[in-house]
Coordinates of C-alpha atoms in Angstrom, one line a residue:
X4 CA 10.4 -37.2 -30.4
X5 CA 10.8 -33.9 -33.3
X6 CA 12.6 -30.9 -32.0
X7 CA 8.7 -29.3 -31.9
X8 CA 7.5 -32.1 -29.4
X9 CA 5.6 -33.8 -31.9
X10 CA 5.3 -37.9 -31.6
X11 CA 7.3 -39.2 -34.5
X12 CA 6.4 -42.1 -36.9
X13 CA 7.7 -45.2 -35.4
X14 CA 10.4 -46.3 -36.7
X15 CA 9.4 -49.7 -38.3
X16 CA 6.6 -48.1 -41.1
X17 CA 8.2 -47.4 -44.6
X18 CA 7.7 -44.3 -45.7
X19 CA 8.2 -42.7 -49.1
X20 CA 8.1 -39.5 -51.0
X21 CA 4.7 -39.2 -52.3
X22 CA 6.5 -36.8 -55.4
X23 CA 10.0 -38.2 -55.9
X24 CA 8.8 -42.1 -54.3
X25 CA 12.3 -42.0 -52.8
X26 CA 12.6 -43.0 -49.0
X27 CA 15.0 -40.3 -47.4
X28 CA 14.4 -37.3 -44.9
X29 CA 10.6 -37.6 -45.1
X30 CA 9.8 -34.9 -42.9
X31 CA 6.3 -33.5 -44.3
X32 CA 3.1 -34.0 -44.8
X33 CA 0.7 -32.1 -47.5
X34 CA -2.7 -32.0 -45.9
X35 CA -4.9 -30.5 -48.9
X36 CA -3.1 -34.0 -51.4
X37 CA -2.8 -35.3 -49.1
X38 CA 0.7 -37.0 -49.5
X39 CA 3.7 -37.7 -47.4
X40 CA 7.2 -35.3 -48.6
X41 CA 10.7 -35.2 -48.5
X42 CA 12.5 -31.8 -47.6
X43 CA 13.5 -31.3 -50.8
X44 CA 9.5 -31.9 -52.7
X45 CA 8.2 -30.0 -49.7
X46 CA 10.4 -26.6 -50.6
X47 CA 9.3 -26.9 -54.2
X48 CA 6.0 -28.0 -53.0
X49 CA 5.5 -24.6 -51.1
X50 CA 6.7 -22.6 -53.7
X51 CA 5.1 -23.5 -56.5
X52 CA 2.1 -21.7 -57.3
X53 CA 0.1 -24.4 -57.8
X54 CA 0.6 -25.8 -54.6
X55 CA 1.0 -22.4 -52.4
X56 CA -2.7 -22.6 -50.7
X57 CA -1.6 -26.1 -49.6
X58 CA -0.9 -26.6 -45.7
X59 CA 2.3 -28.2 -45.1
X60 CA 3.1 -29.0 -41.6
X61 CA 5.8 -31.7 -40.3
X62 CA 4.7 -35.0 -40.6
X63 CA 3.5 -37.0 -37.7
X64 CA 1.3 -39.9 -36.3
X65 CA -1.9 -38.0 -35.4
X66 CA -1.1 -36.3 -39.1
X67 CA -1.3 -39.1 -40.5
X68 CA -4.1 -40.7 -38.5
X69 CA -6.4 -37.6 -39.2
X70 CA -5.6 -36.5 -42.6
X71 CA -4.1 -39.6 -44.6
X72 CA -6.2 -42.2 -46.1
X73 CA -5.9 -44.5 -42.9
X74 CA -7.9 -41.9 -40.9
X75 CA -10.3 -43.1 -38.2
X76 CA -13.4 -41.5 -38.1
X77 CA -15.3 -41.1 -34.5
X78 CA -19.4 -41.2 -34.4
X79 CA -21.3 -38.4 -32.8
X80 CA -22.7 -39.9 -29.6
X81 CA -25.9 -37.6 -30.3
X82 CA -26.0 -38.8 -34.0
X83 CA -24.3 -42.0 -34.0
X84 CA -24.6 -42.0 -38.1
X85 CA -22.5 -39.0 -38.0
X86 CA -18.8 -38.2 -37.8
X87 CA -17.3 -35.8 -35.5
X88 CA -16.2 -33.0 -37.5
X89 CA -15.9 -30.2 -35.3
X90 CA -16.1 -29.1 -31.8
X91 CA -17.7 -26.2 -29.7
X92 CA -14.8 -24.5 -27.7
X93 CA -17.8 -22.2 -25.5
X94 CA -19.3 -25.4 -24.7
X95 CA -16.4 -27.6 -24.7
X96 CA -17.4 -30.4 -26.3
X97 CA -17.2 -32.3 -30.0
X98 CA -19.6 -31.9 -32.6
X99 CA -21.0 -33.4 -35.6
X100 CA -22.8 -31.6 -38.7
X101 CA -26.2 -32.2 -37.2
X102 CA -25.2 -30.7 -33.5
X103 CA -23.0 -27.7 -35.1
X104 CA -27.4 -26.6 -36.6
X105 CA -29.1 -27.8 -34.0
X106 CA -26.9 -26.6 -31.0
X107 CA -24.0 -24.5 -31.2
X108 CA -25.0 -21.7 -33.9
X109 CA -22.9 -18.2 -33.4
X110 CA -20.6 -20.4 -31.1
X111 CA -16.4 -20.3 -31.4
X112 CA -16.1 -23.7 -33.6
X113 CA -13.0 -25.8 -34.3
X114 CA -11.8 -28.1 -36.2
X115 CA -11.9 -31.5 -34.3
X116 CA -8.1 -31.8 -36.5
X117 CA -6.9 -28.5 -34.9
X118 CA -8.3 -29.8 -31.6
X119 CA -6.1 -32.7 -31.7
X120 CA -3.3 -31.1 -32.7
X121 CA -3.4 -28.7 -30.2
X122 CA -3.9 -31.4 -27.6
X123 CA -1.0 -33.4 -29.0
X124 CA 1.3 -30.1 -28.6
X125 CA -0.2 -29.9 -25.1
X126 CA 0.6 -33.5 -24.2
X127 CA 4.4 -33.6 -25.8
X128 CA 5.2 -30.4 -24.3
X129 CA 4.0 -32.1 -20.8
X130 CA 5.7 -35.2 -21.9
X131 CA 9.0 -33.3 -22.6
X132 CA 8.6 -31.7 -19.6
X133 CA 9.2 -35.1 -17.8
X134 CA 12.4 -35.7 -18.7
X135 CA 13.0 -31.9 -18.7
X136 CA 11.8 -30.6 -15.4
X137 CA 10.4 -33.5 -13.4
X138 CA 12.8 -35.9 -14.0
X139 CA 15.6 -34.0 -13.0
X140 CA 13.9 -32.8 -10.0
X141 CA 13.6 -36.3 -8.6
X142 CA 17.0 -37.1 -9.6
X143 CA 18.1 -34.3 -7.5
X144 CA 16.0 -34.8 -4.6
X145 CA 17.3 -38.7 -4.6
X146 CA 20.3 -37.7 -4.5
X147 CA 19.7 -35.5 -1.6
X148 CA 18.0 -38.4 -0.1
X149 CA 20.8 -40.9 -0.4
X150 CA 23.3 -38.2 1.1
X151 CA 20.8 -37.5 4.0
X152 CA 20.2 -41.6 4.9
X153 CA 24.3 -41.5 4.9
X154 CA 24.6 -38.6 7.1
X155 CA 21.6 -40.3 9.2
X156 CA 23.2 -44.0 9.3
X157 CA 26.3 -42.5 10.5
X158 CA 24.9 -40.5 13.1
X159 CA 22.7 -42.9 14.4
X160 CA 25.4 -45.3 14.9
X161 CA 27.5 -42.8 16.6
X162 CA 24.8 -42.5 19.1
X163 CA 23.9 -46.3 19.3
X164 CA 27.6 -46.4 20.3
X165 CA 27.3 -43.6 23.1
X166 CA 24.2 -45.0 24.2
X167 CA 25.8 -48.7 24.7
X168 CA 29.0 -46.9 26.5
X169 CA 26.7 -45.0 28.6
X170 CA 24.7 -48.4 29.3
X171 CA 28.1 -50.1 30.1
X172 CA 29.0 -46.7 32.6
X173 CA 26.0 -46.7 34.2
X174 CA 25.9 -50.6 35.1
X175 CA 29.2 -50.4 36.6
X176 CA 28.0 -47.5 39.0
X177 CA 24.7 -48.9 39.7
X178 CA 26.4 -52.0 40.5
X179 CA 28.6 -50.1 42.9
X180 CA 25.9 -48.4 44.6
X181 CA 24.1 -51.4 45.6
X182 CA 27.1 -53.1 46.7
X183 CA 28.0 -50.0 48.9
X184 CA 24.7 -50.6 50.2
X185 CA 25.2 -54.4 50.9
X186 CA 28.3 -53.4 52.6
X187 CA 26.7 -50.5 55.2
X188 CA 23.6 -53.1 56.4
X189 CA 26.4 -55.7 56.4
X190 CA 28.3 -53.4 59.1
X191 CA 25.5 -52.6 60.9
X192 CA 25.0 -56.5 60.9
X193 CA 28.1 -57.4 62.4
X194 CA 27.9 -55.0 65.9
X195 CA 25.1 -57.3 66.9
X196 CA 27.4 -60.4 66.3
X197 CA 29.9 -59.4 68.0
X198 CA 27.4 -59.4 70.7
X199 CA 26.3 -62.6 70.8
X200 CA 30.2 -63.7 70.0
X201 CA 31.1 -62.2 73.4
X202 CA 28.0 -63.7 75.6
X203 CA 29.3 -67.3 73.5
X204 CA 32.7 -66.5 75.1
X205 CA 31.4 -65.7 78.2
X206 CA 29.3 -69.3 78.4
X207 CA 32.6 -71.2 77.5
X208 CA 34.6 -69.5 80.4
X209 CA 31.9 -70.7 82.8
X210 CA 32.0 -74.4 81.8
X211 CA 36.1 -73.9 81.7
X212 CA 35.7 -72.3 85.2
X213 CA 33.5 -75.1 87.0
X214 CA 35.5 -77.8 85.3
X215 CA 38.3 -76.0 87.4
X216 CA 36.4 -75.6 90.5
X217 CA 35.2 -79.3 90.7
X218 CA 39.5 -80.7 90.2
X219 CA 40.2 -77.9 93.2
X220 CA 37.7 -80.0 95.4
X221 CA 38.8 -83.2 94.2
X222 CA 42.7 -82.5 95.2
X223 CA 42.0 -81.3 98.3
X224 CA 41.3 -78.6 100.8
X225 CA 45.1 -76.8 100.3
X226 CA 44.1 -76.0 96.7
X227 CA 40.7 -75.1 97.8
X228 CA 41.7 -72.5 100.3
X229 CA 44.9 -71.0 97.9
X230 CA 42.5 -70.8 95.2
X231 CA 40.8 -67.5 93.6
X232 CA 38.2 -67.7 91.4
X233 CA 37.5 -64.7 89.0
X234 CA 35.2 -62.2 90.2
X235 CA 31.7 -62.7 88.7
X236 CA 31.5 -59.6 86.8
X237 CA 34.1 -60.2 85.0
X238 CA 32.3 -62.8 83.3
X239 CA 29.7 -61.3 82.2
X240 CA 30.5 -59.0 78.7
X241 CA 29.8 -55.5 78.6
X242 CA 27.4 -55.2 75.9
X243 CA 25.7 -51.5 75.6
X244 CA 22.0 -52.3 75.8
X245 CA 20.3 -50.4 72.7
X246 CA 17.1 -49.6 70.9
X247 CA 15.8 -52.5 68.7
X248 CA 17.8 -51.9 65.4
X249 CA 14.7 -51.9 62.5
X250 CA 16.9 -52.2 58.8
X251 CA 14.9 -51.4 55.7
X252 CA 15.4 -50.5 52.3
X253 CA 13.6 -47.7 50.3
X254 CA 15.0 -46.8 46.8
X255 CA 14.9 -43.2 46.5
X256 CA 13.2 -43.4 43.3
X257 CA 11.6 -46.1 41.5
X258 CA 13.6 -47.7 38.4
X259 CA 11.3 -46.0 36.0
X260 CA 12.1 -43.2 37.6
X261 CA 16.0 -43.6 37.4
X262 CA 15.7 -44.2 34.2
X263 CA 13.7 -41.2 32.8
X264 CA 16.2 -39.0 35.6
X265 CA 19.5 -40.6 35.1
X266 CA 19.4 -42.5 31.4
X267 CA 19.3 -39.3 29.4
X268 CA 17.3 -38.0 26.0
X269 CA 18.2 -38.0 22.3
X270 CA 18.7 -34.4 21.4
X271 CA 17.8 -33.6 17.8
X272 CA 18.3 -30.7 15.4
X273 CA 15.1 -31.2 13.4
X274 CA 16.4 -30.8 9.9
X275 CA 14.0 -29.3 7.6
X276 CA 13.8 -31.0 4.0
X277 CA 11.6 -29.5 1.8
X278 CA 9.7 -31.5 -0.2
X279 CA 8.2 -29.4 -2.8
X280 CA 4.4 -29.9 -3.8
X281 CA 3.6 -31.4 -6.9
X282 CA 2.0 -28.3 -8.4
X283 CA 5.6 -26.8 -7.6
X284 CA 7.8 -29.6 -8.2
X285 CA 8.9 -28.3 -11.7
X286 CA 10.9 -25.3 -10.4
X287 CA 12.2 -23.8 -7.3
X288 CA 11.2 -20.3 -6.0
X289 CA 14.0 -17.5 -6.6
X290 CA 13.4 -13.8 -6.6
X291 CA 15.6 -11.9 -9.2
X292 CA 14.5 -8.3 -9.7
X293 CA 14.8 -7.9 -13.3
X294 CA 13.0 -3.9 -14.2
X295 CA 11.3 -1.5 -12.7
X296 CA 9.5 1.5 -13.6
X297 CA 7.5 4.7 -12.6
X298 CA 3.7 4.1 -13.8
X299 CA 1.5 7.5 -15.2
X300 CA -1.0 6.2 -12.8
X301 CA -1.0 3.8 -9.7
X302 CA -1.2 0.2 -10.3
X303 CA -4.3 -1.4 -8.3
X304 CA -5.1 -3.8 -11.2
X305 CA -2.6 -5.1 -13.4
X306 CA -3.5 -7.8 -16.3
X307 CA -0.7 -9.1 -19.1
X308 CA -1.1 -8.9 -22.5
X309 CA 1.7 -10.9 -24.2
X310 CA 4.6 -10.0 -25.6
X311 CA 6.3 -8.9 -22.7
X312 CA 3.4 -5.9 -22.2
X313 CA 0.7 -5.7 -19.5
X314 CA -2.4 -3.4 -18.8
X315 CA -1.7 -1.2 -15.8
X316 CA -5.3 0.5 -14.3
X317 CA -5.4 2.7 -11.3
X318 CA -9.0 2.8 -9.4
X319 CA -9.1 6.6 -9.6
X320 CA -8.2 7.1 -13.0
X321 CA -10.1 6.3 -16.3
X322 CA -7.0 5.7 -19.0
X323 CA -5.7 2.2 -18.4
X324 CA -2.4 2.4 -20.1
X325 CA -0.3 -0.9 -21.9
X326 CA 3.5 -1.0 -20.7
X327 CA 6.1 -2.5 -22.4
X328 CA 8.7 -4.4 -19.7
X329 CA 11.1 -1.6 -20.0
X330 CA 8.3 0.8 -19.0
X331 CA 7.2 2.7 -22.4
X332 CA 3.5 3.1 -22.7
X333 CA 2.8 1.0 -26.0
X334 CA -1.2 1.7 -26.0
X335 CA -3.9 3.8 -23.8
X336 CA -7.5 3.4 -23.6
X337 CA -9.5 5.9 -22.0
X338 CA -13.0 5.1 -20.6
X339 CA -15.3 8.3 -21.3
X340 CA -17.7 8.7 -18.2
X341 CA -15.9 6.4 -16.1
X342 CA -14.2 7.9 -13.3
X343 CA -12.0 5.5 -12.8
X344 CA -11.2 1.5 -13.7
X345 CA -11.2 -1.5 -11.0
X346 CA -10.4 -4.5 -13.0
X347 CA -9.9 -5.8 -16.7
X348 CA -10.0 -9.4 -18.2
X349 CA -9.3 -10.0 -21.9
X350 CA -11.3 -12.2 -23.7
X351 CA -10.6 -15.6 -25.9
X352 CA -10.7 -13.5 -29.0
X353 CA -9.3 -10.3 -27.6
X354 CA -11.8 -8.5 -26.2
X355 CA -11.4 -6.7 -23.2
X356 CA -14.0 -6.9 -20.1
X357 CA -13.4 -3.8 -17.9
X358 CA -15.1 -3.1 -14.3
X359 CA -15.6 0.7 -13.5
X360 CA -16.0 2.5 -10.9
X361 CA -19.1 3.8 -11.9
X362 CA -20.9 0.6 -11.4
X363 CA -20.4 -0.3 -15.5
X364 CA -18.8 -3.2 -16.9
X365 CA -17.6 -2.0 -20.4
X366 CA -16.5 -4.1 -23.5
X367 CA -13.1 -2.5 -25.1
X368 CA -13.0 -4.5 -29.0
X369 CA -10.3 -5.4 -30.6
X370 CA -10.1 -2.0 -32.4
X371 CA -10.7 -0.2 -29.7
X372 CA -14.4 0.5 -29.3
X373 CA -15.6 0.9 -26.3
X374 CA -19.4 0.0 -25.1
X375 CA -21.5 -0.8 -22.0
X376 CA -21.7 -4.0 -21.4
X377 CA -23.7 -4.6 -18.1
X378 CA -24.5 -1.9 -15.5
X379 CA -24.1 -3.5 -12.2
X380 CA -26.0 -1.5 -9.7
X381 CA -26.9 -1.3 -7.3
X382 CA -23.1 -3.0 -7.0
X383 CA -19.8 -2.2 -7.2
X384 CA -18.2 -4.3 -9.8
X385 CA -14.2 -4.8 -8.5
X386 CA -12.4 -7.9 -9.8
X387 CA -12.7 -9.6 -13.4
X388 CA -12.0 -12.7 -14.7
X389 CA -13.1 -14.8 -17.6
X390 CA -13.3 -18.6 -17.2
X391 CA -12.1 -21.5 -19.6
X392 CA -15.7 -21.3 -20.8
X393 CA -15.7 -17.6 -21.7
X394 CA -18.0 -17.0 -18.6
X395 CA -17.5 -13.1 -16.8
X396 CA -16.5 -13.2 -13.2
X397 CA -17.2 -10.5 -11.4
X398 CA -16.5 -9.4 -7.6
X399 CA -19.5 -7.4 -6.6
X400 CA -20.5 -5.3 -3.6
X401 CA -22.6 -3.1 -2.0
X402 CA -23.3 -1.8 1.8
X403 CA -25.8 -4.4 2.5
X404 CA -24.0 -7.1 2.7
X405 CA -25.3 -8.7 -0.1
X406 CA -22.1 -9.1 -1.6
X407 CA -21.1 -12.1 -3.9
X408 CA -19.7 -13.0 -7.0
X409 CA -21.8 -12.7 -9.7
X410 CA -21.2 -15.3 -13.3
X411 CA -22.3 -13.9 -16.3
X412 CA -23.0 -15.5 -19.7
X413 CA -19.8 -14.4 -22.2
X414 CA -22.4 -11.7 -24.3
X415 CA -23.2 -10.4 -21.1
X416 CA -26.8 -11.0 -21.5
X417 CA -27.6 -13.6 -18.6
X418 CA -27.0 -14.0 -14.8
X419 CA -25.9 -17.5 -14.7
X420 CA -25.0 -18.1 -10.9
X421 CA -23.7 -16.4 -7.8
X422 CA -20.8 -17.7 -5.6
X423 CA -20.9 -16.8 -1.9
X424 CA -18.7 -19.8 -0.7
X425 CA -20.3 -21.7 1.4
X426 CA -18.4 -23.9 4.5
X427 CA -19.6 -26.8 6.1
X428 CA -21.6 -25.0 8.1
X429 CA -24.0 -23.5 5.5
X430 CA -22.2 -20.1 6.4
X431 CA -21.0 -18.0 3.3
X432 CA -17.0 -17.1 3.5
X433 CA -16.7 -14.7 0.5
X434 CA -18.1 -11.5 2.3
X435 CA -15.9 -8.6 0.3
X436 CA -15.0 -10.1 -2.8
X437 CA -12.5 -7.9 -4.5
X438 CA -10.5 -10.0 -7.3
X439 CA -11.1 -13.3 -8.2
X440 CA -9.3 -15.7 -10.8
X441 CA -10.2 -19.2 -11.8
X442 CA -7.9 -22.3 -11.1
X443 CA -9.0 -25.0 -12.8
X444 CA -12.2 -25.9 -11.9
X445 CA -12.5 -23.8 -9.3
X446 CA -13.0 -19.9 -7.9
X447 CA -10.2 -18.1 -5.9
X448 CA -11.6 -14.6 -4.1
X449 CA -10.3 -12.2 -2.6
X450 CA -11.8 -10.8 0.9
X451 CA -10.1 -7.3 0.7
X452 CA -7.4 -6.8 3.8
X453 CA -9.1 -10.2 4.7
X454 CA -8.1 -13.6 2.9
X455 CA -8.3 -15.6 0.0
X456 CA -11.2 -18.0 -0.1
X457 CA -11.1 -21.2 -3.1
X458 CA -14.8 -22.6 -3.8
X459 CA -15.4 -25.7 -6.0
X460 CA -18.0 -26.1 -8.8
X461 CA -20.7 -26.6 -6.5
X462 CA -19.9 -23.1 -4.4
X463 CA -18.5 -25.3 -1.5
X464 CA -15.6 -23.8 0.2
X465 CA -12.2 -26.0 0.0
X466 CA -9.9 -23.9 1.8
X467 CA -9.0 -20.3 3.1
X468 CA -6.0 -19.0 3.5
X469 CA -5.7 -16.6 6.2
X470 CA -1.4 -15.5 5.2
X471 CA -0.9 -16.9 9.1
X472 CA 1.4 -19.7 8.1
X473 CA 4.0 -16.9 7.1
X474 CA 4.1 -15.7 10.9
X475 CA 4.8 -12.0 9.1
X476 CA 4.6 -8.9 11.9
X477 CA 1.4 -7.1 10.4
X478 CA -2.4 -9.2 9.4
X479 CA -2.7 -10.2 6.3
X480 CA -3.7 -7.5 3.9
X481 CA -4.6 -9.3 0.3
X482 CA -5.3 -6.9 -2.4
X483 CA -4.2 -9.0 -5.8
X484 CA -4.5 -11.9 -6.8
X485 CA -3.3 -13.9 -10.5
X486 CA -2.7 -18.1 -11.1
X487 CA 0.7 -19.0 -12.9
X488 CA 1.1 -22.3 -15.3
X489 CA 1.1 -24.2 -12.2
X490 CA -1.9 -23.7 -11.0
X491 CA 0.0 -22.0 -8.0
X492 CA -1.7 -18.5 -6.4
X493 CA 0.4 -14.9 -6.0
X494 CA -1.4 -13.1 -3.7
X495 CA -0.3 -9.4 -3.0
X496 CA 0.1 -8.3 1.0
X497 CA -0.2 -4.8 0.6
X498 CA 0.5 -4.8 4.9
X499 CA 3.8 -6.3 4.5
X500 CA 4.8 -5.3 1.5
X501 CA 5.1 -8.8 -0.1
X502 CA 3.4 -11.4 -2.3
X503 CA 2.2 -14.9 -0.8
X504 CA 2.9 -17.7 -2.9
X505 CA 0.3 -20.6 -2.2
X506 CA 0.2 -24.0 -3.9
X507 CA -3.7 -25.1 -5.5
X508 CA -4.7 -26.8 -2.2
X509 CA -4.3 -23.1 0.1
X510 CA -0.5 -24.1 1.5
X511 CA 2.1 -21.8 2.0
X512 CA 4.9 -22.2 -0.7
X513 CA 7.3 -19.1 0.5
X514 CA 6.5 -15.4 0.9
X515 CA 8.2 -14.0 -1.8
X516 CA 8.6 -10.0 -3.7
X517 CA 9.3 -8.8 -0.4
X518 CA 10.4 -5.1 0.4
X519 CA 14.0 -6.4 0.6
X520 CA 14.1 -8.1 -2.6
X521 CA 12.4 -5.6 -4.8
X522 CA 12.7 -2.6 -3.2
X523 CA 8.7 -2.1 -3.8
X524 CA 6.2 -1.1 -0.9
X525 CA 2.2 -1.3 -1.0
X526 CA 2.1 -4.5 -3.0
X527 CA -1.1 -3.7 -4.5
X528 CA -1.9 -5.5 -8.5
X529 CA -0.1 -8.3 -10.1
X530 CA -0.3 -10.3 -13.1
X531 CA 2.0 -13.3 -14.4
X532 CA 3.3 -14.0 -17.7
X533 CA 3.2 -17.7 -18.2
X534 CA 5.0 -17.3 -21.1
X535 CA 8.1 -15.9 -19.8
X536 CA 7.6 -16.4 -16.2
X537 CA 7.8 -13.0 -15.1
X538 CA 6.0 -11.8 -12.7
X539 CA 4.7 -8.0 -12.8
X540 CA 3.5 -5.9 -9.5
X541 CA 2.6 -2.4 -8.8
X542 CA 1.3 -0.3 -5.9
X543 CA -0.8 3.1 -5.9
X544 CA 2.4 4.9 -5.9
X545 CA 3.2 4.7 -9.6
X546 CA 5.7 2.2 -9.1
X547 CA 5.9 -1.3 -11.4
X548 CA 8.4 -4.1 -10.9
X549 CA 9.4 -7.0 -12.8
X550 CA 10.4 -10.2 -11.4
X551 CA 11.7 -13.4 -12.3
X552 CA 10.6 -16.0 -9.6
X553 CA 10.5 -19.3 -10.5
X554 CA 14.1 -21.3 -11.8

């Protein structure tokens, strides 16, 4: 892997200079010879004058599979006979000669080598990202994991252990319960045999006493006449006559019941891991306030311009101003019969789309000309954006409920579709569209002070978000909305002073740019710069602050 990202030529192909033939440090490739270089022939080829319309660039498979004499041609699928030689960035697709005349005249044409190069940078910066940011990531969150199965194996053992004491405890009482039990029917037992022991007695004194009675006789009358019996009664026990006794046993609850009463619960903290999304996995949130500054106007609509500069528009005020991130007003634009500015996109080649209030859409050039461009009544046109295919986006509305979101062709010239969002139902979900960005493939609207409604391709609704997974004290109040490199959402809660940050499929990834961490009130625009990953919001109050929020 080059230090630019590039894939490198692997390592088994010999490789010489194609000036000097020798074999070291070949680093370059001459496009226009086109030849492989050495640092050394690739300094003198740049500078001599010869050479100096030549294109050098660093020398790499895809270089040399497009430009060397080993390069592989694709067919046109239209015009099989054909090569692919270009391709149609408005249309986005590749082109031969034949489809470039036939098809795609006045349209934004590459080179189908620029293509590839640009989607080999694309892919090596994802790929370095791997081992950069993802990688990492995982490593850290298995480590976590590993720590957490080690806290949880020795907790769960400690309460195996408690459990098998308790079970051990409990046995030994039960145990003793029932034989307390045993022992009180055994007592009652034994007053009735005593009983019947005493009538037994009672029997064998009356045989003992006859046997007596019937010697007296036999010796003669002396005996007879000196002789006293016992008295009668005294042979019969005294036993207390008593109610039938009627033993029984009822449990005073049944064993399931001792159990669920007596047994006991696990008790848990529920420990919250979070797992981050995948559209989130590459960094973790973290507010850092980095500037802020006072605005000439309010900020209801903010949109960046690279180099750390972003267009600031107010609804009531016709200058949009361009602010550097230390707040100094690089560029101003003033709309003439507007009376004030709702949204701005900025085209593919520079362009600027502007919504006004005056139900216009204006075009701002690159030098600064500015022109009507559609007029949208009877409609308000709020929110702008401009898709991957140069298409305009724009909220519209009006006061018979009509609104929608209207998709124009990139001159202008031609109402492609309208996107209401429809649910399951049939039912249409985007009733005050008031920004709206793309993400991806699909369309993410703003219902002002309402929610935020994502619709695919086909104008199917796939989720709303309604800001009540943050459980804040006032109702959602979304004014702003913008889409960072990770196809994550910022929404702007201009209720409670804050900005939602949702992942691609409508969840809640943290409320973040609150009141505490910013000091700003009234969220009301934002914009991101994917570049630097700053994050810029403003509110009607003139105030702009700059955030870093992502690690």
């Amino acid at each position: 892997m080059s230090d630019n990202g590039a894939s490198s030529i692997p390592p088994q192909t010999f490789v010489e200079c194609g000036i000097c033939k020798g074999n070291a440090n070949i680093s370059w490739f001459c496009k226009n010879c086109p030849t492989s270089l050495c640092d050394a022939c690739a300094t003198t080829h740049r500078t001599t004058k010869q050479y100096k319309s030549h294109t050098i660039v660093e020398r790499t498979y895809t270089v040399l599979r497009l430009f060397g004499p080993a390069k592989i041609a694709e067919q046109c699928e239209v015009h099989p006979e054909k090569d692919i030689s270009s391709y149609c960035n408005e249309c986005d697709a590749p082109c031969c000669i034949s489809c470039l005349v036939q098809n795609h005249q006045r349209h934004e044409i590459s080179t189908i080598e620029d293509k590839y190069l640009d989607a080999e940078r694309r892919l090596n910066a994802y790929y370095k990202q791997l081992d950069t940011d993802v990688r990492p990531t995982l490593e850290e969150m298995e480590d976590q994991a590993r720590e957490d199965v080690k806290e949880d194996n020795f907790t769960v053992e400690k309460v195996i252990n408690d459990i098998n004491e308790f079970r051990k405890d409990f046995i030994q009482n039960f145990n003793r319960s029932c034989d307390d039990l045993i022992t009180e029917v055994n007592q009652i037992s034994k007053k009735t045999t005593e009983a019947f022991e005493g009538i037994e007695k009672s029997k064998k004194m009356i045989v003992s006493l006859k046997k007596e009675i019937e010697e007296k006789i036999e010796r003669g009358r002396l005996d007879i006449i000196k002789y006293q019996p016992p008295k009668l009664e005294s042979l019969i026990p005294t036993i207390k006559k008593r109610k039938k006794v009627d033993i029984s046993f009822e449990p005073l609850m049944k064993i399931s019941e001792v159990m669920k009463e007596s047994v006991g619960k696990i008790k848990f903290k529920e420990i919250v891991r979070e797992v981050m999304h995948r559209s989130t996995m590459l960094r973790s949130v973290h507010v850092k306030k980095l500037h802020s500054f006072d605005s000439n106007i309010g900020a209801t609509s903010m949109t960046t311009a690279g180099n750390n500069m972003a267009w600031v528009m107010y609804c009531d005020s016709p200058t949009m101003y361009l602010y550097s991130d230390k707040g100094k007003v690089v560029r101003s634009v003033r709309l003439k019969g507007s009376e004030g500015i709702n949204g701005m996109a900025i085209t593919q080649s520079g362009e600027m789309i502007v919504t006004c209030k005056d139900k216009k859409m204006r075009r701002v050039s690159v030098n600064g000309k500015v022109s009507t461009m559609i007029d949208t009544a009877p409609f308000d046109c709020e929110g702008v954006c401009v898709t991957n295919k140069q298409e305009i986006v724009v909220c519209m509305s009006d006061e018979d409920d009509k609104n929608h979101v209207a998709v124009y062709s990139s001159d202008g010239r031609s109402k492609v579709r309208e996107i209401r969002g429809r649910d399951g139902q049939g039912k249409h979900l985007i009733t005050y569209p008031y920004r709206v960005v793309q993400n991806g493939q699909d369309m993410c609207v703003v219902n002002e002070y309402r929610n935020a409604v994502c619709v695919d391709e086909r104008d199917n609704v796939r989720w709303v978000y309604d800001g009540k997974q943050a459980n804040l004290a006032e109702s959602f109040g979304p004014l702003g909305i913008c889409v960072d490199k990770y196809n994550n959402l910022l929404v702007t809660d201009i209720r409670n002073h804050c900005v939602h940050y949702i992942d691609r499929e409508g969840g809640l990834i943290q409320v973040i740019l609150t009141r505490e961490q910013t000091g700003l009130m009234c969220h009301w625009g934002i914009c991101v710069d994917d570049v630097t990953g700053h994050v810029w919001v403003g509110n009607p109050l003139k105030k702009v602050v700059i955030a870093k929020y992502l690690k």
